[in-house]
Tab-separated table of C-alpha atoms and ligand atoms in Angstrom:
chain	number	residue	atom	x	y	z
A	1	UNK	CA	0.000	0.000	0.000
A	2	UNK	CA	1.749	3.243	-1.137
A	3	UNK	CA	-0.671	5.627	-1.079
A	4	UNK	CA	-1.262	7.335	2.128
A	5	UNK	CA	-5.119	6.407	3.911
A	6	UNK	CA	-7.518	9.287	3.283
A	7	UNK	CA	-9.735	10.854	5.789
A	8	UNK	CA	-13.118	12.305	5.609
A	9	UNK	CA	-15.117	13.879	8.076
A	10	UNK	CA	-18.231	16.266	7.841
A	11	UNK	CA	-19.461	19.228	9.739
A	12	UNK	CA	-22.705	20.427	10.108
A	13	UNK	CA	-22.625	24.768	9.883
A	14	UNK	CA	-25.101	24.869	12.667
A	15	UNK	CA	-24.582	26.328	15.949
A	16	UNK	CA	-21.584	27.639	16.666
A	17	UNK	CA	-18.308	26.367	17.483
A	18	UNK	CA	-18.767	24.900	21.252
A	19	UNK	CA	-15.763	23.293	23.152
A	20	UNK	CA	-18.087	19.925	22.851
A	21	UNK	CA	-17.639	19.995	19.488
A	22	UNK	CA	-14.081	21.429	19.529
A	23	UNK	CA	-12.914	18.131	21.512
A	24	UNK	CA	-14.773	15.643	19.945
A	25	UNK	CA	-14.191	16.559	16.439
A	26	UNK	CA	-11.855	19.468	15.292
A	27	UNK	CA	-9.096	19.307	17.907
A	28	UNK	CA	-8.326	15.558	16.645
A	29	UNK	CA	-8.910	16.638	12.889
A	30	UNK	CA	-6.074	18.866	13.728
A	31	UNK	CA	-3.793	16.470	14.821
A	32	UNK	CA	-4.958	13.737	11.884
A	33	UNK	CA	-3.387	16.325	9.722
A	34	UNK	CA	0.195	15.526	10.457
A	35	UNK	CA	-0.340	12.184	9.400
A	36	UNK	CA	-2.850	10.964	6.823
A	37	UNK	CA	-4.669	12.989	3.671
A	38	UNK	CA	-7.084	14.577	5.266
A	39	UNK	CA	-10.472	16.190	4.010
A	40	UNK	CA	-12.654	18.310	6.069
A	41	UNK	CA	-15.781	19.322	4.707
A	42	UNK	CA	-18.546	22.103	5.400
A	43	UNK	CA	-22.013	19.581	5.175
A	44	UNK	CA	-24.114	22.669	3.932
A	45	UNK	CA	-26.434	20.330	1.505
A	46	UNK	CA	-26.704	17.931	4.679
A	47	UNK	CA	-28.213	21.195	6.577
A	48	UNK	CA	-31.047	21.501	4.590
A	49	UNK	CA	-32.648	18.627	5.934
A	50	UNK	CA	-33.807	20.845	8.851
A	51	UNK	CA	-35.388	23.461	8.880
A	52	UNK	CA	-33.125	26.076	7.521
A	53	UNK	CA	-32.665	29.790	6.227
A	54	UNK	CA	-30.955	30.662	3.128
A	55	UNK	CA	-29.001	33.319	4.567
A	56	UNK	CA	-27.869	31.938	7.831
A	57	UNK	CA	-26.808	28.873	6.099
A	58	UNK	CA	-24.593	30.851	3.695
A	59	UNK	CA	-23.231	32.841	6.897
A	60	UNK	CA	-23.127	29.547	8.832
A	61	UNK	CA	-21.050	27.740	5.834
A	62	UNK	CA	-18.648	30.514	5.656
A	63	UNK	CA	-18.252	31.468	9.248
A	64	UNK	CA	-17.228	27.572	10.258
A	65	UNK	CA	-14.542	28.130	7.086
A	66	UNK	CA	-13.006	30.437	9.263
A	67	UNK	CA	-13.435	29.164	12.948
A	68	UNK	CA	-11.481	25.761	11.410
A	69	UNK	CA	-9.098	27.826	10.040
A	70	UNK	CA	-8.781	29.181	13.168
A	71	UNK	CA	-8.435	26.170	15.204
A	72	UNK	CA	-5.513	24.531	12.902
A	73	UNK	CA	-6.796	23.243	10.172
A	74	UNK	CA	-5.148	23.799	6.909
A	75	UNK	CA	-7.350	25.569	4.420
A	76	UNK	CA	-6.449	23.387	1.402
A	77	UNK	CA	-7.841	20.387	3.531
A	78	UNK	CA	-10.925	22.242	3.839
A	79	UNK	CA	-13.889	22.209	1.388
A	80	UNK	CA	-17.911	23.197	1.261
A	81	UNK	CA	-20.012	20.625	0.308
A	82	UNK	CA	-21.910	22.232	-2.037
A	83	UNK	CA	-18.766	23.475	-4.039
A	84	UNK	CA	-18.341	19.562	-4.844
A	85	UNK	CA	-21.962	18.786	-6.633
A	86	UNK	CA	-20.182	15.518	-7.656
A	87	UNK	CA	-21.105	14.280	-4.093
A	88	UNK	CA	-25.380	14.439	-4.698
A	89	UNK	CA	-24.725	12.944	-8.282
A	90	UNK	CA	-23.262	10.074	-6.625
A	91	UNK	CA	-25.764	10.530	-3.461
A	92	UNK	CA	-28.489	9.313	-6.482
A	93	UNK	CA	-26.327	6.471	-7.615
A	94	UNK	CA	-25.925	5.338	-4.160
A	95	UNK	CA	-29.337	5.119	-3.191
A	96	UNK	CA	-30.231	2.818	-5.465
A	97	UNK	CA	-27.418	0.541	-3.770
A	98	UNK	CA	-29.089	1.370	0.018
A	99	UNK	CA	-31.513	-0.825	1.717
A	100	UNK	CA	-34.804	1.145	2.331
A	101	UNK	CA	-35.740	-1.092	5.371
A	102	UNK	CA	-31.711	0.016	6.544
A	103	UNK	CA	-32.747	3.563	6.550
A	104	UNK	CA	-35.835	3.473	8.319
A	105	UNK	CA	-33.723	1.845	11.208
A	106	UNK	CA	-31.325	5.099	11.689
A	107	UNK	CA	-31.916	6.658	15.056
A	108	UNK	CA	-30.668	9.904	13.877
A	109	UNK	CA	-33.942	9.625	11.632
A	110	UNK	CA	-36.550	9.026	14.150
A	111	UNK	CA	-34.640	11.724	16.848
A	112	UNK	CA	-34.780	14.532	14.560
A	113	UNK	CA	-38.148	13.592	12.442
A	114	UNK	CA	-39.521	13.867	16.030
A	115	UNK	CA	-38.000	17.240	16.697
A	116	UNK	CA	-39.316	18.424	13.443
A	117	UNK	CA	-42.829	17.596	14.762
A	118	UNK	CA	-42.445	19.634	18.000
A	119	UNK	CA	-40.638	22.453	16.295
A	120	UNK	CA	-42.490	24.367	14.088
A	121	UNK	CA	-41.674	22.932	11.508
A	122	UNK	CA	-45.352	22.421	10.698
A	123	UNK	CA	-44.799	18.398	11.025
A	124	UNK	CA	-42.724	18.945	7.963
A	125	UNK	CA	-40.394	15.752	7.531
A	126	UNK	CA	-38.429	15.991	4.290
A	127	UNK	CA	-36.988	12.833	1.994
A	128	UNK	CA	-34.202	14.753	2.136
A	129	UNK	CA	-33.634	13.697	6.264
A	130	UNK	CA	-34.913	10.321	5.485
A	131	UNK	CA	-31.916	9.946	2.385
A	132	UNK	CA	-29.180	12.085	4.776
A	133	UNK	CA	-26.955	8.602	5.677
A	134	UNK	CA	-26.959	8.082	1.734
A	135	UNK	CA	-25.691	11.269	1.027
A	136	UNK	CA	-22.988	10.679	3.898
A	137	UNK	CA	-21.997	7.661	2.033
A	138	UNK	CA	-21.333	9.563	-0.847
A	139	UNK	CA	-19.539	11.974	1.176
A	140	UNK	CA	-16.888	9.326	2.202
A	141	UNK	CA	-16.861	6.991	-0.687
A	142	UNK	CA	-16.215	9.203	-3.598
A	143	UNK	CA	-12.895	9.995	-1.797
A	144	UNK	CA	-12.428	6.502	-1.331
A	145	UNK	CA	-11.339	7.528	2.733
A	146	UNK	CA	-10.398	4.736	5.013
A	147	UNK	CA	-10.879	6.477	8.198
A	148	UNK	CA	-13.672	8.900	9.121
A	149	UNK	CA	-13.355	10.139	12.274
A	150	UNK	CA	-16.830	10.695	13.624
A	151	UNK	CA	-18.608	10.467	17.372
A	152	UNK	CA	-20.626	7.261	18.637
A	153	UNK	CA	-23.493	8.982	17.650
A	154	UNK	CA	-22.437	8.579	13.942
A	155	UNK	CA	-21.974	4.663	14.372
A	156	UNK	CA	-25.010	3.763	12.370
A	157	UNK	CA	-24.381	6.008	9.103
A	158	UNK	CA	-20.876	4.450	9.007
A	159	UNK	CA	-22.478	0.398	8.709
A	160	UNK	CA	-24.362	1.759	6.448
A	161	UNK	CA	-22.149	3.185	4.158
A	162	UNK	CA	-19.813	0.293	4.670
A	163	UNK	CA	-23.137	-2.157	3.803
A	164	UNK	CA	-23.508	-0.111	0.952
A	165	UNK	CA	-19.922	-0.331	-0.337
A	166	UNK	CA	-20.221	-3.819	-0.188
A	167	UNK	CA	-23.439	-4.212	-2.223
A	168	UNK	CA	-21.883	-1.915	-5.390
A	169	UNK	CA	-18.626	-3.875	-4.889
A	170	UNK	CA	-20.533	-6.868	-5.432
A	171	UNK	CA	-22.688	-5.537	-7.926
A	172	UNK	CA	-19.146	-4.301	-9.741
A	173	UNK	CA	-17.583	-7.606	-9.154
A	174	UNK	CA	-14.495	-5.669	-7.845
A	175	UNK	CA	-13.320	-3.960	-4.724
A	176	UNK	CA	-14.041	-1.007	-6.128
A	177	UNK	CA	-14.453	0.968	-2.801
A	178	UNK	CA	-12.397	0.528	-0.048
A	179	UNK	CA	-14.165	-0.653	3.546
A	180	UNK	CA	-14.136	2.533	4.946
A	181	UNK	CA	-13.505	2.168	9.526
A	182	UNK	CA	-14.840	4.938	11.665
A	183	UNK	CA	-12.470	6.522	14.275
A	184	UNK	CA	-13.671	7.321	17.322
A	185	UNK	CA	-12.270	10.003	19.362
A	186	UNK	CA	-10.696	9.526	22.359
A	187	UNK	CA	-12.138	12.187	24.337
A	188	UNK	CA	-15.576	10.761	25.117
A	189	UNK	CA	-18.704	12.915	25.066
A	190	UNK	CA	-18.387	16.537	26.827
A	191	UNK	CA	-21.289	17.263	29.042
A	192	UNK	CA	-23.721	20.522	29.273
A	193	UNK	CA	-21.896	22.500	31.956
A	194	UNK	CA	-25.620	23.758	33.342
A	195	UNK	CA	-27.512	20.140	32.945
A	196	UNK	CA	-24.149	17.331	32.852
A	197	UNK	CA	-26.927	14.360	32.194
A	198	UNK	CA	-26.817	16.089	28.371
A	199	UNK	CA	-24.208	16.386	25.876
A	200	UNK	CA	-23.169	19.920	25.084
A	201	UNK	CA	-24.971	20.740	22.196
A	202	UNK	CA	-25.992	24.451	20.638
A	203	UNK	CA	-29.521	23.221	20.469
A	204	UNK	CA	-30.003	23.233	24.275
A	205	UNK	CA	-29.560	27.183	24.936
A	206	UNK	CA	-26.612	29.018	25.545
A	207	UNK	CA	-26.327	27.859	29.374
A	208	UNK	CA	-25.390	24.177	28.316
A	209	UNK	CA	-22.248	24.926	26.269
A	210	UNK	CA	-19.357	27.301	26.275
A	211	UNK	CA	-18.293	28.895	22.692
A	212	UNK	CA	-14.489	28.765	21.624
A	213	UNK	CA	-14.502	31.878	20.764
A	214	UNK	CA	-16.482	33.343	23.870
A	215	UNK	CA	-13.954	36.118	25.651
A	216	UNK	CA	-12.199	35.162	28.811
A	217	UNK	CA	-14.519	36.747	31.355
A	218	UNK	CA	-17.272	34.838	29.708
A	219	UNK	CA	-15.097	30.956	29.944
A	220	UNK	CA	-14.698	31.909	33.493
A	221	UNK	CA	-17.913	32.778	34.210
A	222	UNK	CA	-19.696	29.823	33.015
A	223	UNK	CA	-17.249	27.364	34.274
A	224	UNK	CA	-17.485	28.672	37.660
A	225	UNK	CA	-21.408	28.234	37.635
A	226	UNK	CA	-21.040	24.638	36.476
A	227	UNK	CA	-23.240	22.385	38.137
A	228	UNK	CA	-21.293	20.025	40.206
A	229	UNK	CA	-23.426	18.127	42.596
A	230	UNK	CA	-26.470	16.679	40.994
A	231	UNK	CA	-27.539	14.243	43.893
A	232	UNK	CA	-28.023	11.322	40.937
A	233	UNK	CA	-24.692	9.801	41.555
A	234	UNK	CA	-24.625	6.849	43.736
A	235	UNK	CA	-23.016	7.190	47.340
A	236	UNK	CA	-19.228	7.422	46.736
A	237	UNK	CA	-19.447	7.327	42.504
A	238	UNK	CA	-18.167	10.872	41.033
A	239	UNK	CA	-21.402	13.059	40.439
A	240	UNK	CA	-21.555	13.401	36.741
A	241	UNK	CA	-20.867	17.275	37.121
A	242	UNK	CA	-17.342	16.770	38.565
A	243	UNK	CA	-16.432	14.090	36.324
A	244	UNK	CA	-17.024	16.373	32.941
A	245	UNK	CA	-15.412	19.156	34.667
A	246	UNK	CA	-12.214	16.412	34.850
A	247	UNK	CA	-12.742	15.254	31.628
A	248	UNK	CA	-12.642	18.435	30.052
A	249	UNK	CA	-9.529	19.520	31.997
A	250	UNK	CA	-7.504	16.401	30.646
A	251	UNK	CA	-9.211	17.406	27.010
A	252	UNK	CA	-7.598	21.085	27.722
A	253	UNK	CA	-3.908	19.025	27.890
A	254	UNK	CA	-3.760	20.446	31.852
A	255	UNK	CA	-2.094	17.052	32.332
A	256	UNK	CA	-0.116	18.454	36.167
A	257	UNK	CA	-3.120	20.184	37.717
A	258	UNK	CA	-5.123	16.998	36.669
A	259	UNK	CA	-3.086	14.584	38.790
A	260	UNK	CA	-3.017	16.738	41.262
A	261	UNK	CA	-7.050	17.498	41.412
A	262	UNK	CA	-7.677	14.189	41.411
A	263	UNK	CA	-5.459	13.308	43.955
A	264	UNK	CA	-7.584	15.418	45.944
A	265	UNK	CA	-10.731	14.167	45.092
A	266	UNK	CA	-9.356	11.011	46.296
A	267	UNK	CA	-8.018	11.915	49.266
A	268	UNK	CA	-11.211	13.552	49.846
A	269	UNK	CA	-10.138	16.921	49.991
A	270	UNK	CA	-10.969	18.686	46.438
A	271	UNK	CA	-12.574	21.832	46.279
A	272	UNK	CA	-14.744	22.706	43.670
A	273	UNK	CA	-13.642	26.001	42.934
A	274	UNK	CA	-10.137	24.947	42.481
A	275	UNK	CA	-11.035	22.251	40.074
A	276	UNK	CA	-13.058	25.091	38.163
A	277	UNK	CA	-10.192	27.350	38.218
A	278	UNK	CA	-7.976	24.897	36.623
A	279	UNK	CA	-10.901	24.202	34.365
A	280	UNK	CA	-11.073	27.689	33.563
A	281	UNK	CA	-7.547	28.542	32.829
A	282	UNK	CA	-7.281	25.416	30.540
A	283	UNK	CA	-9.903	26.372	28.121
A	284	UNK	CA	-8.952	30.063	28.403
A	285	UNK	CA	-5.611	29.581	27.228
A	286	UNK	CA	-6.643	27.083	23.991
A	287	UNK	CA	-9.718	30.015	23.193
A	288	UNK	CA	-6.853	33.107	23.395
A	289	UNK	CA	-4.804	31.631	20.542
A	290	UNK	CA	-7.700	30.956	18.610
A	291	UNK	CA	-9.209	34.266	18.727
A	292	UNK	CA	-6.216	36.155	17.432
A	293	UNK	CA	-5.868	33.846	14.772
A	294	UNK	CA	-9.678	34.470	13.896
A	295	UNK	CA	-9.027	38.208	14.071
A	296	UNK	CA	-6.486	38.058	11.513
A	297	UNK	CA	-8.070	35.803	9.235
A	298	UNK	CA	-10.976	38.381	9.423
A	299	UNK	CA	-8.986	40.742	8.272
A	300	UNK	CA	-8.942	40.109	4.690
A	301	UNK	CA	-11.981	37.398	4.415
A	302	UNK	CA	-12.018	37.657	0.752
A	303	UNK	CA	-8.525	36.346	0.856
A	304	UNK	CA	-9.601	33.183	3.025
A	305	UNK	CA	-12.882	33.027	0.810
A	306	UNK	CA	-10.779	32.321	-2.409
A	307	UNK	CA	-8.744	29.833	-0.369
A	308	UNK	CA	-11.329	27.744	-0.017
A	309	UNK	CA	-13.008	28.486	-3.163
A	310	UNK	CA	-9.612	26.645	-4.962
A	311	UNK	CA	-9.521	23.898	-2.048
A	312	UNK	CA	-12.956	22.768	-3.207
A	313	UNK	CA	-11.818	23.127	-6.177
A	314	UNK	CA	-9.054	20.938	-6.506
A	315	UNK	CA	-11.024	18.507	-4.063
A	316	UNK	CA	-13.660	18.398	-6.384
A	317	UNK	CA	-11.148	17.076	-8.920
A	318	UNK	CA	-10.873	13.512	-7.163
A	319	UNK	CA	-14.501	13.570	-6.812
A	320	UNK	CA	-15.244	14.066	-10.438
A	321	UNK	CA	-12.746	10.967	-10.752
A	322	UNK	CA	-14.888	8.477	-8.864
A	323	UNK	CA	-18.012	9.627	-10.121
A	324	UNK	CA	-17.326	8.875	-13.588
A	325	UNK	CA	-15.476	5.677	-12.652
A	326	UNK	CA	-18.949	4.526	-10.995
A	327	UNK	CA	-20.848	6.068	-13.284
A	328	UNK	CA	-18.770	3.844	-15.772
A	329	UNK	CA	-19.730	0.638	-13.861
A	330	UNK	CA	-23.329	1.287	-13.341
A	331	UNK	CA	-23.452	1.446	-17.710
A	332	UNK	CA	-24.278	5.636	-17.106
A	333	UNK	CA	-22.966	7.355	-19.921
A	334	UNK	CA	-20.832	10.612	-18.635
A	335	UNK	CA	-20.507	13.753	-19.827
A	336	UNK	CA	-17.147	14.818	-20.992
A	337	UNK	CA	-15.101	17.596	-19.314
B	401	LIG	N1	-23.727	13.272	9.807
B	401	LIG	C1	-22.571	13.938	10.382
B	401	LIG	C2	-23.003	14.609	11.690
B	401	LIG	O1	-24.163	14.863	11.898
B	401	LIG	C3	-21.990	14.959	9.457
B	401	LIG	C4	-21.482	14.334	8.197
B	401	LIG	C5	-22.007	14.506	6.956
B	401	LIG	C6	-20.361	13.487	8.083
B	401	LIG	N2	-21.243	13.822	6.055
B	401	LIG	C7	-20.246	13.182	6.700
B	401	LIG	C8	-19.452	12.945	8.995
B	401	LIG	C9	-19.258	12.341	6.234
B	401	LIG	C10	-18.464	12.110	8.518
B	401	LIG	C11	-18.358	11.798	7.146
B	401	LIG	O2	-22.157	14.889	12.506
């Protein structure tokens, strides 16, 4: 095997940049950099299956260009979805390969058909969020990836893309498409701050999750209101409060004051505020760095536009490849470039 293993991953442009989201996902895309082909892409055709507006997804798509950018990752491993059409040609192709019975199985399906239903969204439940895991599919496939780093909550959509590489490599007699493995990130699932039962997340409200790019004051403040104690541990188990607030000091690399903390919470001597301070400090110093590299990259945005105007654009280039490779295989005849 010469060639290197390609990644994929996705990201919705919804909600904003939360440290949830910055430690599951785009810290470890950063560090995936250094060794593998990597491909990061903007999901803006996946965020129409809820309810959307034009506008904010146009600001959304652009603005999450930037906040990667910020956080490390390389612009020409960056792309926007839509900038690739390639991907909902082959999105069609591939759901004639996916198992209709398969897709009414997806939780991700029933969760979000349901919040459609109780947000006025009029009941509205598009094909569109019924097809989403075949579009994913295509997302990964026509890049041929081998990896795609994604969270547990993803699980699902990867078997089924990997159930539907199988049937078209049986169908093309050939392993035509590589297997593709999901890589779960190490740091499990960071907790709401203000409810730690939940899993940060933009859609709860502004208490549950603390932005990247909030300023310090801000960081401090809503660490320091964390709820610690929730009474629904059992007697001597670490309340679910404390244990996120642990978690996401080890996530922040404070590696020291982490020993150290817990040694105290073992010897039964931690204080709260201390842990939060530590907390605090951690996720202050990873947000400074990235909000002076957002500042400057908002300094000439037209500049960082065009950058990934020509990623997508060379990215698209490998997709076109694919597509007319399967389109090939399937007896479709192709349009020549
Ligand atoms: N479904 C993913 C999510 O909700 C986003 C996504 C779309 C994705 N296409 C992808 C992730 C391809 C990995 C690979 O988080």
């Amino acid at each position: 095997m010469s060639q290197p293993t390609t990644i994929l991953s996705g990201i919705q442009p919804t909600g904003k940049l939360h440290f949830g989201r910055y430690f599951g996902a785009v810290e470890n895309w950063k560090r995936l950099q250094e060794e593998y082909d990597c491909l990061y892409m903007v999901v803006n055709y996946h965020a129409m299956t809820m309810p959307f507006q034009a506008k904010k997804l146009a600001e959304n798509s652009w603005e999450l260009c930037f906040n990667l950018m910020a956080c490390g990752i390389k612009p020409e491993n960056i792309f926007i979805q839509s900038l690739v059409p390639e991907h909902t040609e082959l999105n069609w192709i591939l759901n004639c390969f996916t198992s209709y019975g398969q897709l009414t199985r997806m939780t991700q399906f029933k969760d979000k058909s349901q919040q459609n239903e109780e947000k006025g969204a009029d009941g509205f439940i598009s094909a569109g969020l019924f097809t989403y895991p075949a579009l994913q599919a295509a997302d990964i496939l026509i890049y041929k990836a081998g990896l795609v780093p994604v969270g547990k909550d993803q699980e699902q959509h990867l078997e089924l893309t990997r159930n539907i590489a199988q049937r078209f490599n049986n169908f093309a007699g050939k392993e035509y498409f590589p297997i593709p493995e999901a890589l779960y990130t190490k740091v499990p699932k960071v907790m709401s701050t203000a409810d730690p039962t939940r899993k940060m997340s933009a859609s709860l409200g502004d208490k549950h999750n603390i932005d990247v790019f909030a300023d310090e004051a801000r960081i401090r403040k809503q660490v320091r209101s964390a709820v610690t104690d929730t009474g629904g541990a059992d007697a001597g188990a670490m309340s679910p409060g404390v244990s996120n607030l642990f978690q996401l000091l080890e996530a922040s690399g404070k590696t020291e004051a982490h020993a150290s903390l817990m040694a105290d919470y073992e010897a039964g001597a931690l204080k709260y505020a201390d842990l939060k301070e530590a907390v605090a400090d951690g996720l202050v110093a990873i947000s400074g760095g990235i909000r002076e590299r957002l500042a400057e990259l908002k300094q000439d945005r037209k500049a960082v536009k065009n950058q990934i105007k020509q990623s997508s654009y060379e990215i698209r280039k490998r997709a076109q490849e694919t597509t007319k490779e399967v389109k090939e295989i399937c007896g479709l005849m192709n349009v020549r470039f």
